[in-house]
């Protein structure tokens, strides 16, 4: 596989690969680090990949294993989902035929969010602040913070679904 | 169907994504995800959204709130766009060429002689503000040296005086403090990955707080300004939670390890060299003849100073080791010194100060001539100058005196210091 194709394949799948590792690590920054590590490994092993599907399957397994290794070193394995549950989560990405369209729709929805909502999500996922930390920062209860985050996730999903439906209608 | 009407446990999913679910909740969630594809899809959605929010923040930063200086390799890796792809490829090539080492620290302030040594044997004696560093050993090699470094999340470490620390971040920030003093301002860490500070005698676990730690081969002193730090003595595994405005010492003596409230700031203080060299640098001399117990200067080579490479003959004091002293110097305070010399010379005195709220304030200098024989001097704090003795700025607010150095530059004047006092306004 050429270097260009390898990089393009992994970059296209990057959000899903990182999200899959996030299911284990629960830390976006660390999941990004794992993606980096796997990307470097993949470049070194470039000759051994014959097609994109094989590369992605290898990357998924490698990233999950690296995540589990990390948890084994610093955390507790019983605090992460079972293998079967992790597979089920990964499966839901694989089954989504319009994956790239959905990514685009989600990105548009995030960009269109009210500033305060986007700020809350950024504090949580970009700055890595915990619910407890956010509660202190925003002078709200932890429950209120988790409720607000939950509503935002559900709203983003709804927004993306509506955008996709509109796109389909427009195409039809 | 509306996403909220599918009986999706969104809050549980959000808490799982944060690592806040305990083993029981996680097991229950696993069973539910295995049985209900809609719940699996919802968690996939939460995780994907988290990644995209992070990407959006990296691509369109609003303001550098917490993470002001992201390491280069991390900031380049954004987003499935072509531009980011090119940047990532370049970054990967750079990483490959550099053996995979990545920068984890940004230098935010540097003064005096400092040194960085990397895992591959690379050594840098010149560190510029704004430069980034991989993990490795950091050393401040002179009394007036200060090095402030920041992790990407805004956690900052200040190395003061003569300090050697090895710093890494493999998903968990770790500091190995071999000797010296570190002041830390730690942003909230993941509950399962506290910042760890290892010293020769103790382990500190920090989730987010401000604290100061001093260490030598036999003792670790921890003073907490904000938050809470767990201190574990390595010798016997005894541990204690040290809350804000408290301190504790883990020593090899095997003595109790009480957590004590920090002493109220003292504006009047006098050294006590009668019981030994506690917290001093130099050669301790017991009382003899007509002389009181005292500290004799020892030569120290300073490779980088405002005067170029020099040898100084110095007496040093790390104040907290002197009976837990918490000394406040005010703009109208005075410092009185008494001692002996064998020849006349110019004496320089340095005060290394912390802010009273925690965090590094700066070093302050003043020079005076001394004659052979006994000497005594009284130095107004208002005549101390920031960074070097010829600068303009004097202390403008009360400061906590952390370290003091008394030395001659170039000349070995047989300097001995018998007492140090901090006095109030005249």
Coordinates of C-alpha atoms in Angstrom, one line a residue:
Chain A
X1 CA 0.0 0.0 0.0
X2 CA 1.4 3.4 -0.8
X3 CA 2.1 5.9 1.9
X4 CA -0.4 8.4 0.5
X5 CA -3.2 5.8 0.5
X6 CA -2.3 4.6 4.0
X7 CA -2.4 8.1 5.4
X8 CA -5.6 9.0 3.6
X9 CA -7.4 5.8 4.7
X10 CA -6.4 6.3 8.3
X11 CA -7.3 10.0 8.3
X12 CA -10.7 9.4 6.8
X13 CA -11.4 6.9 9.5
X14 CA -9.7 9.0 12.2
X15 CA -12.9 10.2 14.1
X16 CA -14.3 6.7 14.3
X17 CA -10.9 5.1 15.3
X18 CA -10.4 7.7 18.0
X19 CA -14.0 7.4 19.2
X20 CA -13.5 3.6 19.4
X21 CA -10.5 4.0 21.6
X22 CA -12.3 6.6 23.6
X23 CA -14.8 3.9 24.6
X24 CA -11.8 2.3 26.4
X25 CA -9.7 5.2 27.6
X26 CA -12.4 7.8 28.2
X27 CA -9.9 10.6 27.5
X28 CA -9.9 12.3 24.0
X29 CA -6.3 13.5 24.3
X30 CA -5.0 10.0 25.2
X31 CA -7.1 8.5 22.4
X32 CA -5.5 10.9 20.0
X33 CA -2.1 9.8 21.3
X34 CA -3.0 6.2 20.6
X35 CA -4.1 7.2 17.1
X36 CA -0.7 8.8 16.6
X37 CA 1.1 5.7 17.8
X38 CA -0.8 3.4 15.5
X39 CA -0.3 5.8 12.6
X40 CA 3.4 5.6 13.1
X41 CA 3.3 1.9 13.4
X42 CA 1.2 1.6 10.3
X43 CA 3.7 3.7 8.3
X44 CA 6.5 1.4 9.5
X45 CA 4.5 -1.7 8.5
X46 CA 3.2 -0.2 5.3
X47 CA 4.3 -3.2 3.1
X48 CA 2.2 -5.6 5.1
X49 CA -1.2 -4.0 4.3
X50 CA -2.7 -5.2 1.0
X51 CA -6.0 -3.1 1.2
X52 CA -7.8 -0.5 3.1
X53 CA -10.2 -2.9 4.9
X54 CA -7.2 -4.9 6.2
X55 CA -5.5 -1.7 7.4
X56 CA -8.6 -0.4 9.2
X57 CA -9.3 -3.8 10.8
X58 CA -5.7 -3.9 12.1
X59 CA -5.8 -0.2 13.3
X60 CA -9.1 -0.8 15.2
X61 CA -7.7 -3.8 17.0
X62 CA -4.4 -2.2 17.7
X63 CA -5.9 0.9 19.1
X64 CA -8.3 -1.0 21.3
X65 CA -5.5 -3.2 22.6
X66 CA -3.2 -0.2 23.3
X67 CA -6.1 1.4 25.2
X68 CA -6.7 -1.8 27.2
X69 CA -2.9 -2.1 27.9
X70 CA -2.9 1.5 29.2
X71 CA -5.9 0.9 31.4
X72 CA -4.3 -2.3 32.8
X73 CA -1.3 -0.2 33.8
X74 CA -3.0 2.8 35.4
X75 CA -6.6 1.9 36.0
X76 CA -9.1 -0.9 36.4
X77 CA -10.3 -3.2 33.7
X78 CA -13.6 -3.7 35.3
X79 CA -14.4 0.0 34.7
X80 CA -14.5 -0.5 31.0
X81 CA -17.2 -2.1 28.9
X82 CA -17.1 -5.8 28.0
X83 CA -15.5 -6.9 24.8
X84 CA -19.0 -7.7 23.4
X85 CA -20.3 -4.3 24.3
X86 CA -17.2 -2.6 22.7
X87 CA -17.9 -4.7 19.6
X88 CA -21.5 -3.6 19.6
X89 CA -20.5 0.1 19.8
X90 CA -17.9 -0.4 17.0
X91 CA -20.5 -2.3 14.9
X92 CA -22.9 0.7 15.0
X93 CA -20.2 2.8 13.1
X94 CA -19.6 0.0 10.6
X95 CA -23.3 -0.3 9.8
X96 CA -23.7 3.4 9.1
X97 CA -23.4 3.5 5.3
X98 CA -23.6 7.3 5.2
X99 CA -20.7 7.6 7.7
X100 CA -18.9 10.5 6.0
X101 CA -22.2 12.4 5.3
X102 CA -23.1 11.9 9.0
X103 CA -19.7 13.3 10.1
X104 CA -20.2 16.3 7.9
X105 CA -23.7 16.8 9.3
X106 CA -22.5 16.5 12.9
X107 CA -19.7 19.0 12.2
X108 CA -22.2 21.5 10.8
X109 CA -24.4 21.0 13.8
X110 CA -21.6 21.6 16.2
X111 CA -20.6 24.7 14.3
X112 CA -24.2 26.0 14.5
X113 CA -24.7 25.4 18.2
X114 CA -25.4 28.3 20.5
X115 CA -22.1 29.6 21.9
X116 CA -22.9 28.6 25.5
X117 CA -23.7 25.1 24.5
X118 CA -20.6 24.7 22.4
X119 CA -18.5 26.1 25.2
X120 CA -19.9 23.5 27.7
X121 CA -19.0 20.7 25.3
X122 CA -15.6 22.2 24.7
X123 CA -14.9 22.5 28.4
X124 CA -15.8 18.8 28.7
X125 CA -14.1 17.3 25.7
X126 CA -11.4 19.7 24.6
X127 CA -10.2 20.9 28.0
X128 CA -11.0 17.5 29.6
X129 CA -12.8 19.0 32.6
X130 CA -14.8 16.6 34.6
X131 CA -18.5 17.0 35.5
X132 CA -17.4 17.9 39.1
X133 CA -15.0 20.5 37.8
X134 CA -17.6 21.9 35.5
X135 CA -20.2 22.1 38.3
X136 CA -17.7 24.1 40.4
X137 CA -16.8 26.3 37.4
X138 CA -20.3 27.0 36.3
X139 CA -21.8 27.1 39.8
X140 CA -24.3 24.4 39.0
X141 CA -24.9 21.0 40.5
X142 CA -23.1 17.9 39.0
X143 CA -26.5 16.5 38.1
X144 CA -27.4 19.7 36.2
X145 CA -24.1 19.5 34.3
X146 CA -24.7 15.9 33.3
X147 CA -28.3 16.6 32.3
X148 CA -27.1 19.6 30.2
X149 CA -24.4 17.5 28.5
X150 CA -26.9 14.7 27.8
X151 CA -29.4 17.1 26.3
X152 CA -26.7 18.5 24.1
X153 CA -25.6 15.1 22.8
X154 CA -29.2 14.1 22.1
X155 CA -29.8 17.5 20.4
X156 CA -26.7 17.1 18.2
X157 CA -27.9 13.6 17.2
X158 CA -31.3 15.0 16.3
X159 CA -29.8 17.9 14.4
X160 CA -27.5 15.6 12.3
X161 CA -30.4 13.2 11.5
X162 CA -32.6 16.1 10.3
X163 CA -29.7 17.5 8.2
X164 CA -29.2 14.1 6.6
X165 CA -32.9 13.8 5.9
X166 CA -32.9 17.2 4.3
X167 CA -29.9 16.2 2.1
X168 CA -31.7 13.0 1.1
X169 CA -34.8 14.9 0.2
X170 CA -32.8 17.4 -1.8
X171 CA -31.1 14.6 -3.7
X172 CA -34.4 12.9 -4.4
Chain B
X1 CA -38.7 9.2 16.5
X2 CA -37.1 11.8 18.7
X3 CA -33.7 10.8 20.2
X4 CA -34.9 11.7 23.7
X5 CA -37.9 9.4 23.4
X6 CA -35.9 6.1 22.8
X7 CA -35.3 5.4 26.5
X8 CA -31.6 6.1 25.9
X9 CA -29.7 6.5 29.2
X10 CA -27.9 9.6 28.0
X11 CA -26.6 10.6 31.4
X12 CA -25.2 7.2 32.1
X13 CA -23.5 7.3 28.7
X14 CA -22.0 10.7 29.3
X15 CA -20.8 9.6 32.7
X16 CA -19.3 6.5 31.3
X17 CA -17.5 8.5 28.6
X18 CA -16.0 10.6 31.4
X19 CA -14.8 7.5 33.3
X20 CA -17.2 8.2 36.2
X21 CA -19.1 4.9 36.2
X22 CA -18.1 2.4 38.9
X23 CA -17.5 -1.3 38.1
X24 CA -21.2 -2.2 38.9
X25 CA -22.6 0.5 36.7
X26 CA -20.2 -0.4 33.9
X27 CA -21.2 -4.1 34.0
X28 CA -24.9 -3.1 33.9
X29 CA -24.2 -0.8 31.0
X30 CA -22.3 -3.5 29.2
X31 CA -25.3 -5.9 29.5
X32 CA -27.6 -3.2 28.2
X33 CA -25.4 -2.3 25.2
X34 CA -25.0 -6.0 24.3
X35 CA -28.8 -6.4 24.3
X36 CA -30.0 -3.1 22.9
X37 CA -28.4 -1.9 19.6
X38 CA -30.0 1.6 20.1
X39 CA -28.0 2.0 23.3
X40 CA -24.8 0.9 21.6
X41 CA -25.5 3.4 18.8
X42 CA -26.1 6.2 21.3
X43 CA -22.8 5.6 23.0
X44 CA -21.1 5.5 19.6
X45 CA -22.8 8.8 19.0
X46 CA -21.6 10.4 22.3
X47 CA -18.0 9.3 21.6
X48 CA -18.0 10.4 18.1
X49 CA -19.5 13.8 19.0
X50 CA -16.8 14.1 21.7
X51 CA -14.1 13.7 19.1
X52 CA -15.7 16.1 16.7
X53 CA -16.1 18.7 19.5
X54 CA -12.5 18.4 20.3
X55 CA -11.6 18.7 16.6
X56 CA -13.8 21.8 16.3
X57 CA -12.2 23.4 19.2
X58 CA -8.7 22.7 17.8
X59 CA -9.7 24.0 14.4
X60 CA -11.5 27.1 15.6
X61 CA -10.1 28.1 19.0
X62 CA -12.1 30.8 20.8
X63 CA -9.4 31.8 23.3
X64 CA -6.4 30.0 24.8
X65 CA -8.2 29.4 28.1
X66 CA -6.5 26.4 29.8
X67 CA -4.2 24.9 27.2
X68 CA -2.3 27.9 26.1
X69 CA 0.7 26.2 24.6
X70 CA -0.2 22.9 23.0
X71 CA 2.7 20.8 21.9
X72 CA 3.3 21.1 18.2
X73 CA 2.6 17.5 17.3
X74 CA -0.7 17.6 19.0
X75 CA -2.0 20.8 17.5
X76 CA -1.1 19.7 14.0
X77 CA -3.2 16.6 14.2
X78 CA -6.6 17.9 13.6
X79 CA -9.4 16.9 11.5
X80 CA -10.0 14.9 8.4
X81 CA -9.3 17.8 6.2
X82 CA -6.7 17.7 3.5
X83 CA -4.8 20.6 5.1
X84 CA -4.7 18.7 8.4
X85 CA -3.7 15.6 6.6
X86 CA -0.7 17.2 5.1
X87 CA 0.2 18.7 8.5
X88 CA -0.2 15.3 10.2
X89 CA 2.0 13.6 7.6
X90 CA 4.7 16.2 8.2
X91 CA 4.3 15.7 11.9
X92 CA 4.6 12.0 11.6
X93 CA 7.7 12.2 9.5
X94 CA 9.2 14.5 12.1
X95 CA 8.2 12.1 14.8
X96 CA 9.8 9.2 12.9
X97 CA 13.0 11.2 12.4
X98 CA 13.1 12.0 16.0
X99 CA 12.6 8.5 17.4
X100 CA 9.0 9.2 18.4
X101 CA 9.9 11.7 21.1
X102 CA 7.2 14.3 21.5
X103 CA 7.2 17.6 23.2
X104 CA 5.2 17.7 26.4
X105 CA 6.5 20.9 28.0
X106 CA 6.6 24.6 27.1
X107 CA 9.1 26.8 28.8
X108 CA 7.2 29.8 30.1
X109 CA 10.0 31.5 32.1
X110 CA 13.7 31.0 32.5
X111 CA 16.4 32.8 34.4
X112 CA 19.9 31.9 35.4
X113 CA 21.6 28.6 34.6
X114 CA 19.3 25.8 33.6
X115 CA 19.8 22.6 31.7
X116 CA 17.6 20.0 30.0
X117 CA 18.7 16.4 29.3
X118 CA 16.6 14.1 27.1
X119 CA 16.3 10.4 27.2
X120 CA 18.5 10.0 24.1
X121 CA 21.4 11.8 25.8
X122 CA 20.7 15.2 24.2
X123 CA 21.6 18.1 26.5
X124 CA 20.5 21.7 26.1
X125 CA 22.0 24.5 28.2
X126 CA 20.0 27.3 26.6
X127 CA 16.3 27.2 27.0
X128 CA 14.3 30.0 25.5
X129 CA 10.9 31.1 26.7
X130 CA 8.3 29.6 24.4
X131 CA 10.5 26.6 23.4
X132 CA 9.0 23.2 23.8
X133 CA 10.6 20.1 25.3
X134 CA 10.1 16.3 25.3
X135 CA 10.1 14.7 28.7
X136 CA 13.5 14.5 30.4
X137 CA 15.6 15.9 33.2
X138 CA 15.4 19.5 34.1
X139 CA 18.0 21.2 36.3
X140 CA 18.3 24.6 37.7
X141 CA 22.0 24.9 38.5
X142 CA 22.4 28.1 40.4
X143 CA 20.8 29.8 43.4
X144 CA 19.2 32.5 41.2
X145 CA 18.0 30.0 38.6
X146 CA 14.3 29.7 37.9
X147 CA 12.6 27.6 35.3
X148 CA 8.8 27.6 34.8
X149 CA 7.4 24.9 32.4
X150 CA 3.9 24.1 31.5
X151 CA 2.1 21.0 30.3
X152 CA -0.5 21.3 27.5
X153 CA -3.4 21.4 30.1
X154 CA -1.9 24.4 31.8
X155 CA -0.4 22.6 34.7
X156 CA 2.8 24.5 35.6
X157 CA 5.9 23.6 37.5
X158 CA 8.4 26.0 38.9
X159 CA 11.9 24.8 39.6
X160 CA 13.7 27.0 42.1
X161 CA 17.4 27.3 43.1
X162 CA 19.3 24.1 42.8
X163 CA 16.8 21.6 41.7
X164 CA 16.9 18.4 39.6
X165 CA 13.7 16.9 38.4
X166 CA 12.8 14.3 35.7
X167 CA 9.5 15.0 34.1
X168 CA 7.3 12.8 31.9
X169 CA 3.8 12.5 30.6
X170 CA 2.8 9.1 29.2
X171 CA -0.9 9.8 29.8
X172 CA -0.1 10.5 33.4
X173 CA 2.1 13.4 34.5
X174 CA 5.1 12.3 36.6
X175 CA 7.8 14.3 38.3
X176 CA 10.8 12.6 39.9
X177 CA 12.2 15.3 42.2
X178 CA 15.8 14.2 43.0
X179 CA 16.6 17.3 45.1
X180 CA 15.6 20.9 45.4
X181 CA 12.3 22.8 45.3
X182 CA 9.4 22.7 43.0
X183 CA 6.3 24.9 43.2
X184 CA 3.3 23.4 41.3
X185 CA 0.0 24.7 40.0
X186 CA -1.8 21.6 38.9
X187 CA -5.0 21.8 36.8
X188 CA -7.6 19.2 37.5
X189 CA -6.3 15.7 36.6
X190 CA -8.3 12.6 35.7
X191 CA -9.2 10.9 39.0
X192 CA -7.5 7.7 37.9
X193 CA -4.4 9.5 36.7
X194 CA -3.2 12.0 39.3
X195 CA 0.0 13.9 38.9
X196 CA 2.6 11.8 40.7
X197 CA 5.6 13.4 42.3
X198 CA 8.3 11.0 43.5
X199 CA 11.0 12.2 45.8
X200 CA 13.8 10.1 47.5
X201 CA 11.5 9.7 50.5
X202 CA 7.9 10.2 49.5
X203 CA 5.2 9.9 46.8
X204 CA 2.8 12.7 46.3
X205 CA -0.5 12.2 44.4
X206 CA -2.1 15.3 43.1
X207 CA -5.5 15.7 41.4
X208 CA -5.5 19.5 41.0
X209 CA -4.1 22.0 43.5
X210 CA -1.2 24.3 44.3
X211 CA 1.6 23.1 46.4
X212 CA 5.3 23.5 47.1
X213 CA 7.6 20.6 47.7
X214 CA 11.2 20.6 48.9
X215 CA 13.3 17.5 48.9
X216 CA 16.8 16.2 49.8
X217 CA 18.0 12.7 50.2
X218 CA 16.5 12.3 53.7
X219 CA 13.4 14.6 53.8
X220 CA 10.5 15.7 51.8
X221 CA 8.5 18.8 52.9
X222 CA 5.1 19.3 51.3
X223 CA 3.2 22.6 51.8
X224 CA -0.3 22.8 50.2
X225 CA -1.7 26.2 49.3
X226 CA -4.9 25.1 47.7
X227 CA -6.7 21.8 47.4
X228 CA -5.4 18.6 48.8
X229 CA -2.4 16.3 48.2
X230 CA -1.9 12.7 49.3
X231 CA 1.6 12.2 50.8
X232 CA 3.0 8.7 51.2
X233 CA 6.2 8.0 53.0
X234 CA 8.2 5.4 51.1
X235 CA 10.0 4.0 54.1
X236 CA 6.9 2.6 55.8
X237 CA 4.0 3.3 53.4
X238 CA 2.4 5.7 55.9
X239 CA 0.3 8.2 54.1
X240 CA -1.7 11.3 54.9
X241 CA -4.0 13.7 53.2
X242 CA -2.5 17.2 53.4
X243 CA -5.2 19.9 53.0
X244 CA -4.9 23.5 52.0
X245 CA -2.7 25.7 54.3
X246 CA -1.1 22.7 55.9
X247 CA 2.2 21.0 55.6
X248 CA 3.9 17.7 56.4
X249 CA 7.4 16.3 56.3
X250 CA 8.2 12.7 55.3
X251 CA 11.7 11.9 56.5
X252 CA 13.9 8.9 56.9
X253 CA 14.1 9.5 60.6
X254 CA 11.1 7.4 61.2
X255 CA 9.5 10.1 63.3
X256 CA 5.8 10.7 63.2
X257 CA 4.5 12.4 60.1
X258 CA 2.0 14.9 61.5
X259 CA 0.0 17.1 59.2
X260 CA 0.4 20.6 60.6
X261 CA -1.3 23.8 59.9
X262 CA 1.2 26.1 58.2
X263 CA 2.7 28.6 60.6
X264 CA 1.2 32.1 60.4
X265 CA 3.5 34.4 58.4
X266 CA 6.2 35.9 60.6
X267 CA 7.5 39.4 59.9
X268 CA 10.2 39.1 62.5
X269 CA 12.5 36.1 62.3
X270 CA 16.0 35.1 63.4
X271 CA 18.1 32.1 62.2
X272 CA 19.1 29.4 64.5
X273 CA 22.4 27.7 63.6
X274 CA 22.9 26.2 67.1
X275 CA 21.5 22.8 66.5
X276 CA 23.1 22.0 63.1
X277 CA 23.0 22.9 59.4
X278 CA 19.2 22.6 59.1
X279 CA 18.2 23.9 55.7
X280 CA 21.5 25.6 55.0
X281 CA 24.0 25.2 52.2
X282 CA 27.6 25.7 53.1
X283 CA 29.8 24.2 55.8
X284 CA 28.2 24.2 59.3
X285 CA 30.7 25.1 62.1
X286 CA 29.8 24.6 65.7
X287 CA 30.5 27.3 68.3
X288 CA 34.2 27.6 69.1
X289 CA 36.3 30.1 70.9
X290 CA 34.5 33.4 70.8
X291 CA 32.6 32.5 67.7
X292 CA 28.9 31.4 67.6
X293 CA 27.7 28.5 65.4
X294 CA 27.9 29.6 61.8
X295 CA 27.9 28.6 58.2
X296 CA 31.0 29.0 56.1
X297 CA 30.8 29.7 52.4
X298 CA 31.7 27.0 50.0
X299 CA 32.7 27.6 46.3
X300 CA 30.1 26.9 43.6
X301 CA 30.7 27.3 39.9
X302 CA 27.9 29.1 38.0
X303 CA 28.3 28.4 34.3
X304 CA 25.8 31.1 33.2
X305 CA 25.2 34.4 35.0
X306 CA 24.8 38.0 34.0
X307 CA 28.6 38.2 34.5
X308 CA 29.4 35.1 32.4
X309 CA 30.8 31.9 34.1
X310 CA 31.8 32.7 37.6
X311 CA 32.7 31.0 40.8
X312 CA 30.9 32.2 43.9
X313 CA 31.5 31.5 47.5
X314 CA 28.1 31.1 49.1
X315 CA 26.0 30.4 52.1
X316 CA 22.5 29.4 51.4
X317 CA 19.4 29.0 53.4
X318 CA 16.2 27.2 52.5
X319 CA 13.9 28.9 55.0
X320 CA 11.1 26.3 55.5
X321 CA 13.7 23.9 56.8
X322 CA 14.5 26.3 59.6
X323 CA 11.9 25.2 62.1
X324 CA 9.1 25.5 59.4
X325 CA 9.7 29.2 59.1
X326 CA 7.1 31.0 57.1
X327 CA 8.7 34.4 56.7
X328 CA 6.9 37.4 55.1
X329 CA 9.1 40.2 53.9
X330 CA 7.3 43.5 53.2
X331 CA 8.5 46.5 51.3
X332 CA 9.4 48.2 54.6
X333 CA 11.1 45.1 56.1
X334 CA 14.8 44.9 56.7
X335 CA 17.3 42.0 56.6
X336 CA 20.1 42.1 59.1
X337 CA 23.2 39.9 58.6
X338 CA 26.2 39.3 60.8
X339 CA 29.3 37.3 60.1
X340 CA 33.1 37.2 59.5
X341 CA 35.4 37.5 56.5
X342 CA 39.2 37.2 56.1
X343 CA 39.4 39.8 53.4
X344 CA 37.3 42.7 52.2
X345 CA 34.9 41.9 49.3
X346 CA 31.6 42.8 47.7
X347 CA 28.8 40.7 49.2
X348 CA 25.7 40.0 47.2
X349 CA 22.5 38.8 48.9
X350 CA 19.7 37.2 47.0
X351 CA 16.1 36.7 48.3
X352 CA 14.0 34.1 46.4
X353 CA 10.4 34.8 47.1
X354 CA 7.0 33.3 46.6
X355 CA 3.7 35.1 46.4
X356 CA 1.7 34.9 49.6
X357 CA -1.0 33.2 47.7
X358 CA 1.4 30.6 46.3
X359 CA 3.4 30.6 43.1
X360 CA 6.8 32.0 42.3
X361 CA 7.3 35.8 42.7
X362 CA 10.9 36.3 41.8
X363 CA 14.5 36.7 43.0
X364 CA 15.7 40.0 44.5
X365 CA 19.3 41.2 44.9
X366 CA 21.3 43.7 46.8
X367 CA 25.1 44.3 47.1
X368 CA 27.2 45.7 49.9
X369 CA 30.9 45.9 50.7
X370 CA 32.3 44.0 53.7
X371 CA 35.6 44.4 55.5
X372 CA 38.0 41.8 56.8
X373 CA 37.0 40.7 60.3
X374 CA 33.6 40.9 61.8
X375 CA 30.9 42.5 59.7
X376 CA 27.2 43.4 60.1
X377 CA 24.8 45.0 57.7
X378 CA 21.2 46.0 57.6
X379 CA 19.6 45.8 54.1
X380 CA 16.2 47.5 53.5
X381 CA 14.0 45.3 51.4
X382 CA 13.1 48.4 49.4
X383 CA 16.7 48.5 48.2
X384 CA 16.5 44.9 46.8
X385 CA 16.2 44.7 43.0
X386 CA 14.4 42.3 40.8
X387 CA 16.5 39.8 38.8
X388 CA 19.9 41.6 39.4
X389 CA 21.3 44.1 41.7
X390 CA 21.4 46.9 39.1
X391 CA 17.7 46.6 38.1
X392 CA 15.1 49.2 39.0
X393 CA 12.2 47.3 40.6
X394 CA 12.0 46.8 44.3
X395 CA 9.4 44.5 46.0
X396 CA 6.0 46.2 46.0
X397 CA 4.0 43.8 48.1
X398 CA 4.4 41.3 50.9
X399 CA 6.2 38.2 49.8
X400 CA 7.0 34.8 51.3
X401 CA 10.8 34.4 51.7
X402 CA 11.7 30.9 50.5
X403 CA 15.4 30.9 50.0
X404 CA 18.3 33.2 50.6
X405 CA 21.8 33.1 49.2
X406 CA 24.7 35.2 50.6
X407 CA 27.9 35.2 48.5
X408 CA 31.0 36.8 47.2
X409 CA 31.6 36.7 43.5
X410 CA 35.0 35.6 42.2
X411 CA 36.7 36.4 45.5
X412 CA 37.1 33.8 48.3
X413 CA 36.8 36.2 51.3
X414 CA 36.6 33.4 53.9
X415 CA 32.9 34.3 54.3
X416 CA 31.1 33.0 57.3
X417 CA 27.5 33.9 58.3
X418 CA 26.6 33.9 61.9
X419 CA 23.0 35.1 61.9
X420 CA 20.3 36.2 59.6
X421 CA 17.3 38.3 60.8
X422 CA 14.2 39.7 59.2
X423 CA 13.1 42.8 60.9
X424 CA 10.0 45.0 60.6
X425 CA 9.8 48.7 59.6
X426 CA 12.0 51.0 61.6

